[in-house]
Short mmCIF file of C-alpha atoms in Angstrom, two decimals:
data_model
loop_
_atom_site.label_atom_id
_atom_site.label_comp_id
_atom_site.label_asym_id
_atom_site.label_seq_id
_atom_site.Cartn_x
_atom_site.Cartn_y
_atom_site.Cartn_z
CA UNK A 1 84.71 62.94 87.23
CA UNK A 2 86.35 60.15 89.06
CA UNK A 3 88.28 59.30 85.95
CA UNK A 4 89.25 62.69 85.71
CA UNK A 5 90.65 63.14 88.83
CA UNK A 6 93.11 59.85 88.49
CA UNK A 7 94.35 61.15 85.46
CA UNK A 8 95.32 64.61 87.38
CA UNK A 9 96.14 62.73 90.48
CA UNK A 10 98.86 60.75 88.32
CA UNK A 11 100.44 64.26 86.93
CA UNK A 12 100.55 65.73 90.47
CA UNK A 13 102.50 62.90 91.95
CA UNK A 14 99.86 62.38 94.24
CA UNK A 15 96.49 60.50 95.08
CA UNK A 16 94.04 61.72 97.53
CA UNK A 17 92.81 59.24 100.31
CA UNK A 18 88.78 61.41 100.58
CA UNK A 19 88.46 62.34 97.03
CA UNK A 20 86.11 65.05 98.47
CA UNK A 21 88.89 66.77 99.79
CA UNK A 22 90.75 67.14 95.80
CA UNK A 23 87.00 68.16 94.37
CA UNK A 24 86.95 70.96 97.32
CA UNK A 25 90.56 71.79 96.43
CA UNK A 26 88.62 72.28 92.66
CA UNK A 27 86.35 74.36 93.33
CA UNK A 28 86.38 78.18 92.33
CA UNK A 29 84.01 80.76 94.62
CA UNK A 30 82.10 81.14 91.59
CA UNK A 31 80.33 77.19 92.21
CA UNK A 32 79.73 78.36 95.57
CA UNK A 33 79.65 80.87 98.18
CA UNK A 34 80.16 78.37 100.96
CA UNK A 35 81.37 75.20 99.54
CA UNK A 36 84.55 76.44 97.79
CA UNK A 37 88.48 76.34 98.01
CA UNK A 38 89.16 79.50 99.51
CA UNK A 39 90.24 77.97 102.86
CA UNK A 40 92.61 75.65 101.80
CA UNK A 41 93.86 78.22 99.54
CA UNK A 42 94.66 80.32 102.89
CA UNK A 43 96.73 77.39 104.27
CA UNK A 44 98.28 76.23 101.34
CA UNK A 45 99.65 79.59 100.47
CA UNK A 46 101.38 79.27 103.67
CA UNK A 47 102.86 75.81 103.79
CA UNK A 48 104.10 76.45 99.93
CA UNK A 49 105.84 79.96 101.14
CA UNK A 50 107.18 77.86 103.98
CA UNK A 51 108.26 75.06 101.98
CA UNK A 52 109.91 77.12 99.42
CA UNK A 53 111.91 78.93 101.94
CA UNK A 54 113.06 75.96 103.80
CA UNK A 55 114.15 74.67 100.60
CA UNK A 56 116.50 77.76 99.83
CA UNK A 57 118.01 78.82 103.03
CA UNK A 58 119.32 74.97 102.82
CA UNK A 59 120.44 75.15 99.12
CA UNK A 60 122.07 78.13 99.68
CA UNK A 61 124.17 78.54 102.85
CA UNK A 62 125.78 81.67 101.71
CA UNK A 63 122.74 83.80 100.21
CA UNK A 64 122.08 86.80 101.68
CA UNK A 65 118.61 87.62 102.93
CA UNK A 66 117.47 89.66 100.37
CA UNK A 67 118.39 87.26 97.75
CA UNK A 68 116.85 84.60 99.52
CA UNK A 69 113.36 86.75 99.30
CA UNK A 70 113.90 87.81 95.85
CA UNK A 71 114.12 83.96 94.79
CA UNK A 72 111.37 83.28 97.22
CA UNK A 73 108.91 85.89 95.05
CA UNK A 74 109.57 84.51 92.30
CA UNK A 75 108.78 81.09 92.89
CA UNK A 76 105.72 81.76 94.64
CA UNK A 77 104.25 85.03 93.06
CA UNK A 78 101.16 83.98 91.22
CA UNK A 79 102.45 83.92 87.70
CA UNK A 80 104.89 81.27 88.97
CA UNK A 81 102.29 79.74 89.98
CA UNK A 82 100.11 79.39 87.50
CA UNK A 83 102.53 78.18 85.12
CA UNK A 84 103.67 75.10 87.45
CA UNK A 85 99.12 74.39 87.63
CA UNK A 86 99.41 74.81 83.56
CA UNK A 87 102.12 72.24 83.88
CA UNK A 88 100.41 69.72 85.97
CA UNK A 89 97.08 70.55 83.73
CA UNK A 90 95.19 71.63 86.99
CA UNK A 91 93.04 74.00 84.32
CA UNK A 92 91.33 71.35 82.65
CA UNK A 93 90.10 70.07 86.22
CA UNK A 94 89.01 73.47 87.61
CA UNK A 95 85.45 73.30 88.84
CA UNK A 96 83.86 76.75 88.03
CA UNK A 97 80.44 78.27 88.08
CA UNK A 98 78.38 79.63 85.19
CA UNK A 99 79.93 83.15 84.72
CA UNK A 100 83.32 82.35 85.52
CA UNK A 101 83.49 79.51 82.68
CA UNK A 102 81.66 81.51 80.02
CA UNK A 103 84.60 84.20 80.64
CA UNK A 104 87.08 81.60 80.49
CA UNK A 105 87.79 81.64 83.53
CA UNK A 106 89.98 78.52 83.62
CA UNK A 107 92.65 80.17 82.08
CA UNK A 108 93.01 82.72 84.20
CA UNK A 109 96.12 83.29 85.91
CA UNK A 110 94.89 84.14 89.11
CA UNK A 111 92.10 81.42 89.38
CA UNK A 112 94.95 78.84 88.37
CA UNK A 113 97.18 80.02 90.89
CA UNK A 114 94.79 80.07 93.88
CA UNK A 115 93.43 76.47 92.99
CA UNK A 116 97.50 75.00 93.39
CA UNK A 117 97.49 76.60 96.77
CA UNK A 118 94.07 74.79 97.82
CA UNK A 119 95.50 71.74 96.48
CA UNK A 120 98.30 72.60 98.88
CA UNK A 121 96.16 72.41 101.65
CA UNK A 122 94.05 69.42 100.75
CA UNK A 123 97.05 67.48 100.77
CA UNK A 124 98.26 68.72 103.75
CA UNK A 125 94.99 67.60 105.56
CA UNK A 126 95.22 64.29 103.43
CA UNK A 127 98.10 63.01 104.39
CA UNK A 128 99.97 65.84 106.50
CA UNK A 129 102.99 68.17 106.03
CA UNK A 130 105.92 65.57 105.07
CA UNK A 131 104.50 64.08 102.36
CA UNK A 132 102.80 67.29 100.99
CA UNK A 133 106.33 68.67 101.03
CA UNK A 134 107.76 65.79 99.10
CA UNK A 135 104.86 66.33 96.91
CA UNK A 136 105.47 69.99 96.46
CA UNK A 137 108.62 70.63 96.00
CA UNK A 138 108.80 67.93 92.86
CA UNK A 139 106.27 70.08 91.14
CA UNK A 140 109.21 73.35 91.67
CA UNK A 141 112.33 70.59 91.34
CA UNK A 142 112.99 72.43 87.66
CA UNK A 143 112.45 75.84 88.91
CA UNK A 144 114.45 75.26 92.11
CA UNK A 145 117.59 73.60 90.19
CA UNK A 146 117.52 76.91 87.94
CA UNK A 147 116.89 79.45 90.52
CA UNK A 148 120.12 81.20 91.87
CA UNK A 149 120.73 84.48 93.76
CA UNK A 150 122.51 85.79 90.80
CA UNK A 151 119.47 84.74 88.46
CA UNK A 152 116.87 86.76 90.47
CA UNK A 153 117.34 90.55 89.48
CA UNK A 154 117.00 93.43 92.36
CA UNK A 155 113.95 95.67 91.18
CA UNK A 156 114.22 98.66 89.40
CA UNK A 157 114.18 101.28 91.89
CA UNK A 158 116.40 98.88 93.79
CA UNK A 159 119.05 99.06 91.14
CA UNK A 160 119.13 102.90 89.91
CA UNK A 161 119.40 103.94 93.82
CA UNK A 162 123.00 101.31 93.96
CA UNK A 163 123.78 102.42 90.25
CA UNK A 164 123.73 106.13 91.56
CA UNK A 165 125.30 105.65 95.07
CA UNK A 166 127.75 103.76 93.78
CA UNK A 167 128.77 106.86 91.84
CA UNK A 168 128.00 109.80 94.81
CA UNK A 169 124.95 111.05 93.08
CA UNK A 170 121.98 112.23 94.69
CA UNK A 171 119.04 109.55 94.98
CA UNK A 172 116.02 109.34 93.26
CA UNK A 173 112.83 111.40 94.15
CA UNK A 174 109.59 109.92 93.06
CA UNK A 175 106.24 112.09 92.77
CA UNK A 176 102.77 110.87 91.88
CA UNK A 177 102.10 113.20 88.71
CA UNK A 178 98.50 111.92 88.39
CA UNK A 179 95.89 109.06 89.69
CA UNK A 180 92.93 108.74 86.95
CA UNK A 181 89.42 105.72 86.74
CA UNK A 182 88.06 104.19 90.07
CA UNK A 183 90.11 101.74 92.12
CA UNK A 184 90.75 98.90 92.00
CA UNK A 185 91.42 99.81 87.83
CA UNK A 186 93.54 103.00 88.24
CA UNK A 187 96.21 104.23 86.17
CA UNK A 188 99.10 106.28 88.05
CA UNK A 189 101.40 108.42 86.82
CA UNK A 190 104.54 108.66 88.25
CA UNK A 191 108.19 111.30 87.71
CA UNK A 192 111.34 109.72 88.87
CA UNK A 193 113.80 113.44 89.24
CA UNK A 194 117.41 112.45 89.04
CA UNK A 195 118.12 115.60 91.19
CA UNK A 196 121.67 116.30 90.60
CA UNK A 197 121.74 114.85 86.68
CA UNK A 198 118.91 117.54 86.26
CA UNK A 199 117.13 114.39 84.13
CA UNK A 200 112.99 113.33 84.60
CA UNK A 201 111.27 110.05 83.80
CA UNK A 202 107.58 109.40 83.51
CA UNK A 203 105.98 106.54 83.66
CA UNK A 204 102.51 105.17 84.10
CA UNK A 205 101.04 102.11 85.92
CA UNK A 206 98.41 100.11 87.77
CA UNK A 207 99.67 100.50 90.71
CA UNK A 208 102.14 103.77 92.43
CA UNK A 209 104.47 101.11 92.77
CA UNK A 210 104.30 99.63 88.86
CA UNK A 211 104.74 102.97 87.68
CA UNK A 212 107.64 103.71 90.09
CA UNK A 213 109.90 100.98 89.23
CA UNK A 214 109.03 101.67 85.84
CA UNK A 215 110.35 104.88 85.44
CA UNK A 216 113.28 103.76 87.49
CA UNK A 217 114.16 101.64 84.80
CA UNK A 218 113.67 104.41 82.32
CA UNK A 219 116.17 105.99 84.13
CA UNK A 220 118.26 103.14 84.63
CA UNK A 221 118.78 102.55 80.64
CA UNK A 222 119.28 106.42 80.13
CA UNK A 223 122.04 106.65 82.55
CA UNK A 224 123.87 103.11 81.17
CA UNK A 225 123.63 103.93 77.51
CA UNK A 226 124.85 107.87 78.17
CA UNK A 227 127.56 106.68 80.91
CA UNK B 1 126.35 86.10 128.71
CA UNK B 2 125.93 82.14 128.85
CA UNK B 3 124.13 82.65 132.42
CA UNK B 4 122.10 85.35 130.51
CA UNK B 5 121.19 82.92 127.69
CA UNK B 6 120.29 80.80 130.09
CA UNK B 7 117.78 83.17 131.83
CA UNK B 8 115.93 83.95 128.44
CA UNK B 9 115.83 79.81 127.58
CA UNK B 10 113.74 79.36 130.45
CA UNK B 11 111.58 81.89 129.53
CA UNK B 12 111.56 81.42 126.08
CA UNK B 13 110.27 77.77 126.81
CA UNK B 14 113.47 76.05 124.71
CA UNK B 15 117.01 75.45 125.57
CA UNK B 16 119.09 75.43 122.94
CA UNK B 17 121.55 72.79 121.71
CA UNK B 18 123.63 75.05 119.97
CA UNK B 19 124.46 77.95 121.63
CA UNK B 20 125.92 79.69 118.61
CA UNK B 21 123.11 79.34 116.68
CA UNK B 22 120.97 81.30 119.65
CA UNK B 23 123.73 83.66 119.90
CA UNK B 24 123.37 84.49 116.15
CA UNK B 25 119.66 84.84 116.34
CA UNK B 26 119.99 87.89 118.23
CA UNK B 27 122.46 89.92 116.31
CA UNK B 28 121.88 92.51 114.83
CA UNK B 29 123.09 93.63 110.87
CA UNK B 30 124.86 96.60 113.28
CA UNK B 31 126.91 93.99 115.18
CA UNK B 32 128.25 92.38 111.12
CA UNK B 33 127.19 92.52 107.83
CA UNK B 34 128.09 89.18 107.02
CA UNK B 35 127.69 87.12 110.64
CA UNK B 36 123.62 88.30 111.88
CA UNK B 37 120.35 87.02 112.64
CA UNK B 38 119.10 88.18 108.70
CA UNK B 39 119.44 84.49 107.04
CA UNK B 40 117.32 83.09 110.14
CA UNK B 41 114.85 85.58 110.21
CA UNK B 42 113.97 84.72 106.56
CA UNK B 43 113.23 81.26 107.51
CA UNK B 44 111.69 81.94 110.68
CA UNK B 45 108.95 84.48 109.21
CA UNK B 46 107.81 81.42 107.00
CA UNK B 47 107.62 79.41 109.84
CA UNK B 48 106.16 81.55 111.91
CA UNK B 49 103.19 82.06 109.56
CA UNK B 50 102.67 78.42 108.51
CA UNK B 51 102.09 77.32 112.02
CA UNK B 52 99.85 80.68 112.51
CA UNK B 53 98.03 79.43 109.47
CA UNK B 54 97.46 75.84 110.36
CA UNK B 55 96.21 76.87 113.89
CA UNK B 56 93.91 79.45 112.43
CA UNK B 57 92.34 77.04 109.80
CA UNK B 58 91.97 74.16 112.16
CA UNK B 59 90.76 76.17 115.26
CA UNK B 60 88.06 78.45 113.14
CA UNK B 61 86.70 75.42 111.00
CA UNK B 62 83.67 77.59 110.17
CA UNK B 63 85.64 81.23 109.39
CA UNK B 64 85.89 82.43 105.95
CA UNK B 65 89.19 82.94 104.10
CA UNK B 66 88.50 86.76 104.95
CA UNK B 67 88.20 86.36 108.24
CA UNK B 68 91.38 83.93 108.82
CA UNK B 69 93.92 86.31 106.60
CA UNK B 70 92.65 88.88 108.86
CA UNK B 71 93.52 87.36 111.91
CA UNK B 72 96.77 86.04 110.57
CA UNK B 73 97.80 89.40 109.65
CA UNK B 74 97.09 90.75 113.25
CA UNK B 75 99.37 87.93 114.81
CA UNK B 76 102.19 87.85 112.50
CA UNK B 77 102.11 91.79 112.22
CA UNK B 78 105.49 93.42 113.59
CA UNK B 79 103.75 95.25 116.28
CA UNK B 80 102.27 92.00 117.48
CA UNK B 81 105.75 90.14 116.88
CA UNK B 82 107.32 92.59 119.37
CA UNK B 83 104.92 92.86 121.94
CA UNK B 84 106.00 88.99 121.83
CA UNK B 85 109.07 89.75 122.19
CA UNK B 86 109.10 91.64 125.06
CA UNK B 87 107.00 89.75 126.85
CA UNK B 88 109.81 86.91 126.48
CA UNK B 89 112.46 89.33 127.19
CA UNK B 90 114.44 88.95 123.94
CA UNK B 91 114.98 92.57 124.17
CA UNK B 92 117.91 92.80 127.07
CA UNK B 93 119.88 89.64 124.99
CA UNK B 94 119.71 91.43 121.34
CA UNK B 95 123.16 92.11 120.43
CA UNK B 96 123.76 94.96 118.51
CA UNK B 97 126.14 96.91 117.29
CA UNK B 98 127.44 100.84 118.35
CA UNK B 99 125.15 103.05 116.38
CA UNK B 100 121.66 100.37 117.02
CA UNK B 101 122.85 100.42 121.18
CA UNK B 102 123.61 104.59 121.32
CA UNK B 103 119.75 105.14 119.23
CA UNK B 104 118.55 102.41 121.74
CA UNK B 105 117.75 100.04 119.09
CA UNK B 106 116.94 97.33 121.81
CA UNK B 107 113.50 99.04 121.87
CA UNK B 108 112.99 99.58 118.14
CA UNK B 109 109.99 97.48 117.21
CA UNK B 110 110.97 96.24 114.07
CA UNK B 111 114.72 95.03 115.88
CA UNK B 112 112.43 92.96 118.27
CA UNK B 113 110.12 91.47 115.67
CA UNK B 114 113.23 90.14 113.18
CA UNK B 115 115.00 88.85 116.58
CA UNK B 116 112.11 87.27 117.67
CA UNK B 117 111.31 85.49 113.59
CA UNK B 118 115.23 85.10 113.69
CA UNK B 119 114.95 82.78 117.04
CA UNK B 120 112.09 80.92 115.20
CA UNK B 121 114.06 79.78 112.55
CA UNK B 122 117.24 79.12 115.02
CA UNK B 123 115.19 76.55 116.71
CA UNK B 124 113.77 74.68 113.62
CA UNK B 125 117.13 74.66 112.54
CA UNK B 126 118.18 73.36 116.26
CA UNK B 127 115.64 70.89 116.58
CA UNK B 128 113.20 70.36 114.05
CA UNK B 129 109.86 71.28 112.92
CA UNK B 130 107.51 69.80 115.23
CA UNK B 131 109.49 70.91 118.39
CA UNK B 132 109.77 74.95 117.17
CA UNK B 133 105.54 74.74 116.37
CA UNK B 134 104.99 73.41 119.91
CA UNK B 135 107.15 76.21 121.26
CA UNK B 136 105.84 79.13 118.84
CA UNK B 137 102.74 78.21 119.48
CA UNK B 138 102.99 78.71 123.42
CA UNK B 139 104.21 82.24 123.06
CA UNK B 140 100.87 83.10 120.97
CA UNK B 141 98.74 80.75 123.03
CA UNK B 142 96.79 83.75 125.14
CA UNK B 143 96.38 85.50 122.20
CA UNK B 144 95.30 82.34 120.08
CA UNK B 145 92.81 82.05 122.66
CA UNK B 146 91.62 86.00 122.67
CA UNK B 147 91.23 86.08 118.55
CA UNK B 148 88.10 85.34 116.92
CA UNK B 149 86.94 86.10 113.33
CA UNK B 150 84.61 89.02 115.07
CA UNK B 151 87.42 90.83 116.74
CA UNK B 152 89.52 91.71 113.81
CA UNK B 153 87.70 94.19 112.11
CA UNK B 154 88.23 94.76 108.37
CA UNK B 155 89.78 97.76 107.41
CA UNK B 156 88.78 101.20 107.18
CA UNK B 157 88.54 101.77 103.05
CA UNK B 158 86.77 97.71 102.95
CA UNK B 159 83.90 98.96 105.87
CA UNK B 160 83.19 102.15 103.95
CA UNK B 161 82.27 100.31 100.96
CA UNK B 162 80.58 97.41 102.58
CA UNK B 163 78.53 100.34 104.26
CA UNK B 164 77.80 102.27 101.08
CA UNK B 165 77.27 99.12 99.31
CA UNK B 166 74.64 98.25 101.40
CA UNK B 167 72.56 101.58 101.49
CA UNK B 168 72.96 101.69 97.53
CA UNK B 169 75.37 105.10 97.86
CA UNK B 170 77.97 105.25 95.42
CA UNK B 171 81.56 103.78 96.13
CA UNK B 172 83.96 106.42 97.09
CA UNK B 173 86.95 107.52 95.09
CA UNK B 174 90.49 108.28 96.38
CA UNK B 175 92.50 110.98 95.04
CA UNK B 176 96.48 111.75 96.16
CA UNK B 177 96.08 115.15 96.36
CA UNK B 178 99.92 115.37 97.04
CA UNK B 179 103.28 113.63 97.99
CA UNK B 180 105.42 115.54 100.33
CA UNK B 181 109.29 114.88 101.42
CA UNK B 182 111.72 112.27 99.89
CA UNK B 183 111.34 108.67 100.40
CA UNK B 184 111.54 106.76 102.53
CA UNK B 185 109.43 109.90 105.01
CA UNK B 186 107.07 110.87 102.67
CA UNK B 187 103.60 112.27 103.10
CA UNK B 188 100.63 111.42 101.41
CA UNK B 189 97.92 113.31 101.52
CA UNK B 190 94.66 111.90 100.44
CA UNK B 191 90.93 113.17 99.61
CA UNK B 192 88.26 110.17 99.83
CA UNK B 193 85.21 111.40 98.10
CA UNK B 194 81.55 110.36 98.52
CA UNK B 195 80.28 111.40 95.53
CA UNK B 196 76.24 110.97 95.19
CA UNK B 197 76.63 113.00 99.20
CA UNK B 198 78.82 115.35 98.08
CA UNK B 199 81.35 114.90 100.83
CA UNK B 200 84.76 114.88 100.94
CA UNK B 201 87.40 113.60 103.55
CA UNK B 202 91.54 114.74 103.87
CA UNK B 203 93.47 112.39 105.72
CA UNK B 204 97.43 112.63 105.78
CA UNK B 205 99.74 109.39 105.97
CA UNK B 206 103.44 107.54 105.67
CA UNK B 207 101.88 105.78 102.85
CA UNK B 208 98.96 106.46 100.08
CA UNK B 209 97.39 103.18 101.72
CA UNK B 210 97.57 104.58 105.08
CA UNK B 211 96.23 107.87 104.07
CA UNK B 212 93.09 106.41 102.38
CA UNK B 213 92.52 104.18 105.37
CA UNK B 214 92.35 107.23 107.98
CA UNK B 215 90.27 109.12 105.21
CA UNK B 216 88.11 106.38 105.29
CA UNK B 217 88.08 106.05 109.06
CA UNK B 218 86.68 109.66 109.13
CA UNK B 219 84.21 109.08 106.56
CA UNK B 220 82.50 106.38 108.27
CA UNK B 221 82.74 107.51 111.65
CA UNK B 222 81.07 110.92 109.61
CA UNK B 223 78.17 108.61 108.06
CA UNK B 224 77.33 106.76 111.13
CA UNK B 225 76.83 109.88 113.30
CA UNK B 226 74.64 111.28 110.75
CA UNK B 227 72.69 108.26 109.70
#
């Protein structure tokens, strides 16, 4: 294990002083209902968000504030995430219980994610908040150097509501059409009504909001390849 | 306005350096679209939730990761954020512009909450990291010392099912039995069902999330008087 760990230590940029603390930083729920990462997950997810936005209100002096939160999202949602652990090989080091590695779990996206937010933490507690920055923000340099405000795209229902003022039509009205299974695996069904185009969109989803921006961008293409 | 400034430093707990930069954190977007407190807020939010974070984890070394989002999301909640605020003050000093002052926009919670994240990141920006934690933290400190993981309750829809869960019931389903009005003042109006009891709950609210929450509310308050 040991061995292990040096060999991950050296792609992470970083070597723990109480090797207990990296194991912790390891360790899925499903080894453990007590011993397990979930804590340093909860402050690593906030030193990364605060690192990250640190990082871009500095690189760029004239973003506005939504940009700066639509570049922040995408660095730090969790399929951002779990590509950087992928990177770093944080999968092969995951410490998971019975169930969780019979269902692969360490590949999943989630599991990854979580377990380079407790690693977060752990070094935070290891050797506090300037060197876990330092740390940190070499594993996003790549990401950070290709991020700009014009690279991160306003959301769907973002865009067709502009796209339509910016012409006087009326906005967008969005109705649930139908909600079908048991939470938390629903499917909804959603109509975006372009009132004054007379046009409707559906679209389904896991969530109100998937299926929302999704038939927003229905929408969107219909009115940009008929306009 | 510099004597003013000068009244809310002292209660605020910092003086700043730069005057301009305090100045900016309490404008408005209704004072300029291009010269307000939005850029700062973005940074100070982060802030504001790392150091909430960090406090949390090292003050509750025994709480779960349940129990510490929970009471994160209770402090860093924009009720919370301006009942901060006016406790400092920061509403008299917001600048704002015509329309905000006329709809008395000095009193709007959310106005007080961005002001008060905005300040946050004015004074890491004024003088550093270390210095804006020891002064955030004083404006929580009371209620840093009132929270514990017992007093912030889980939420309505999580206690229903802990509660069924536990009596071997079935879990409840959630159905949108309709959306009224256009967004952003929609409706939602929600049916929680209890199937193997053959009970049903309508709750109405500003969001399907909300909605289920109060139908939840009413279902347990319903099972506990009965049980």
């Amino acid at each position: 294990m040991m061995d292990d760990l040096d060999r991950l230590a050296r792609r992470l940029g970083y070597r723990f002083q109480d090797p207990a603390l990296f194991e912790l930083a390891l360790s899925h729920r499903s080894v453990s209902r007590r011993r397990n990462n979930e804590r340093l997950e909860f402050l690593g997810d906030a030193l990364l968000s605060q690192f990250i936005s640190t990082e871009l209100f500095h690189r760029f002096p004239d973003a506005a504030e939504g940009q700066l939160t639509r570049m922040r999202a995408f660095l730090v949602r969790g399929q951002t995430l779990a590509e950087v652990a992928r990177e770093l090989g944080v999968g092969e080091y995951l410490i998971l219980g019975g169930g969780e590695l019979k269902s692969g779990g360490n590949r999943r996206d989630s599991i990854l994610a979580d377990a380079l937010e407790a690693l977060i933490g752990a070094i935070v507690i290891d050797s506090g908040e300037d060197t876990c920055r330092r740390v940190v923000l070499e594993w996003f340099a790549g990401r950070l150097e290709q991020i700009s405000p014009q690279s991160v795209r306003k959301d769907g229902k973002t865009r067709l509501q502009e796209w339509l003022q910016a012409r006087k039509h009326e906005l967008p009205a969005y109705e649930v059409l139908s909600v079908t299974g048991q939470a938390p695996r629903q499917t909804f069904e959603v109509e975006c009504t372009l009132p004054d185009l007379d046009r409707r969109f559906v679209a389904a989803g896991a969530s109100r909001r998937r299926a929302e921006q999704q038939a927003a961008e229905q929408a969107l293409s219909w009115l940009e390849q008929s306009s």
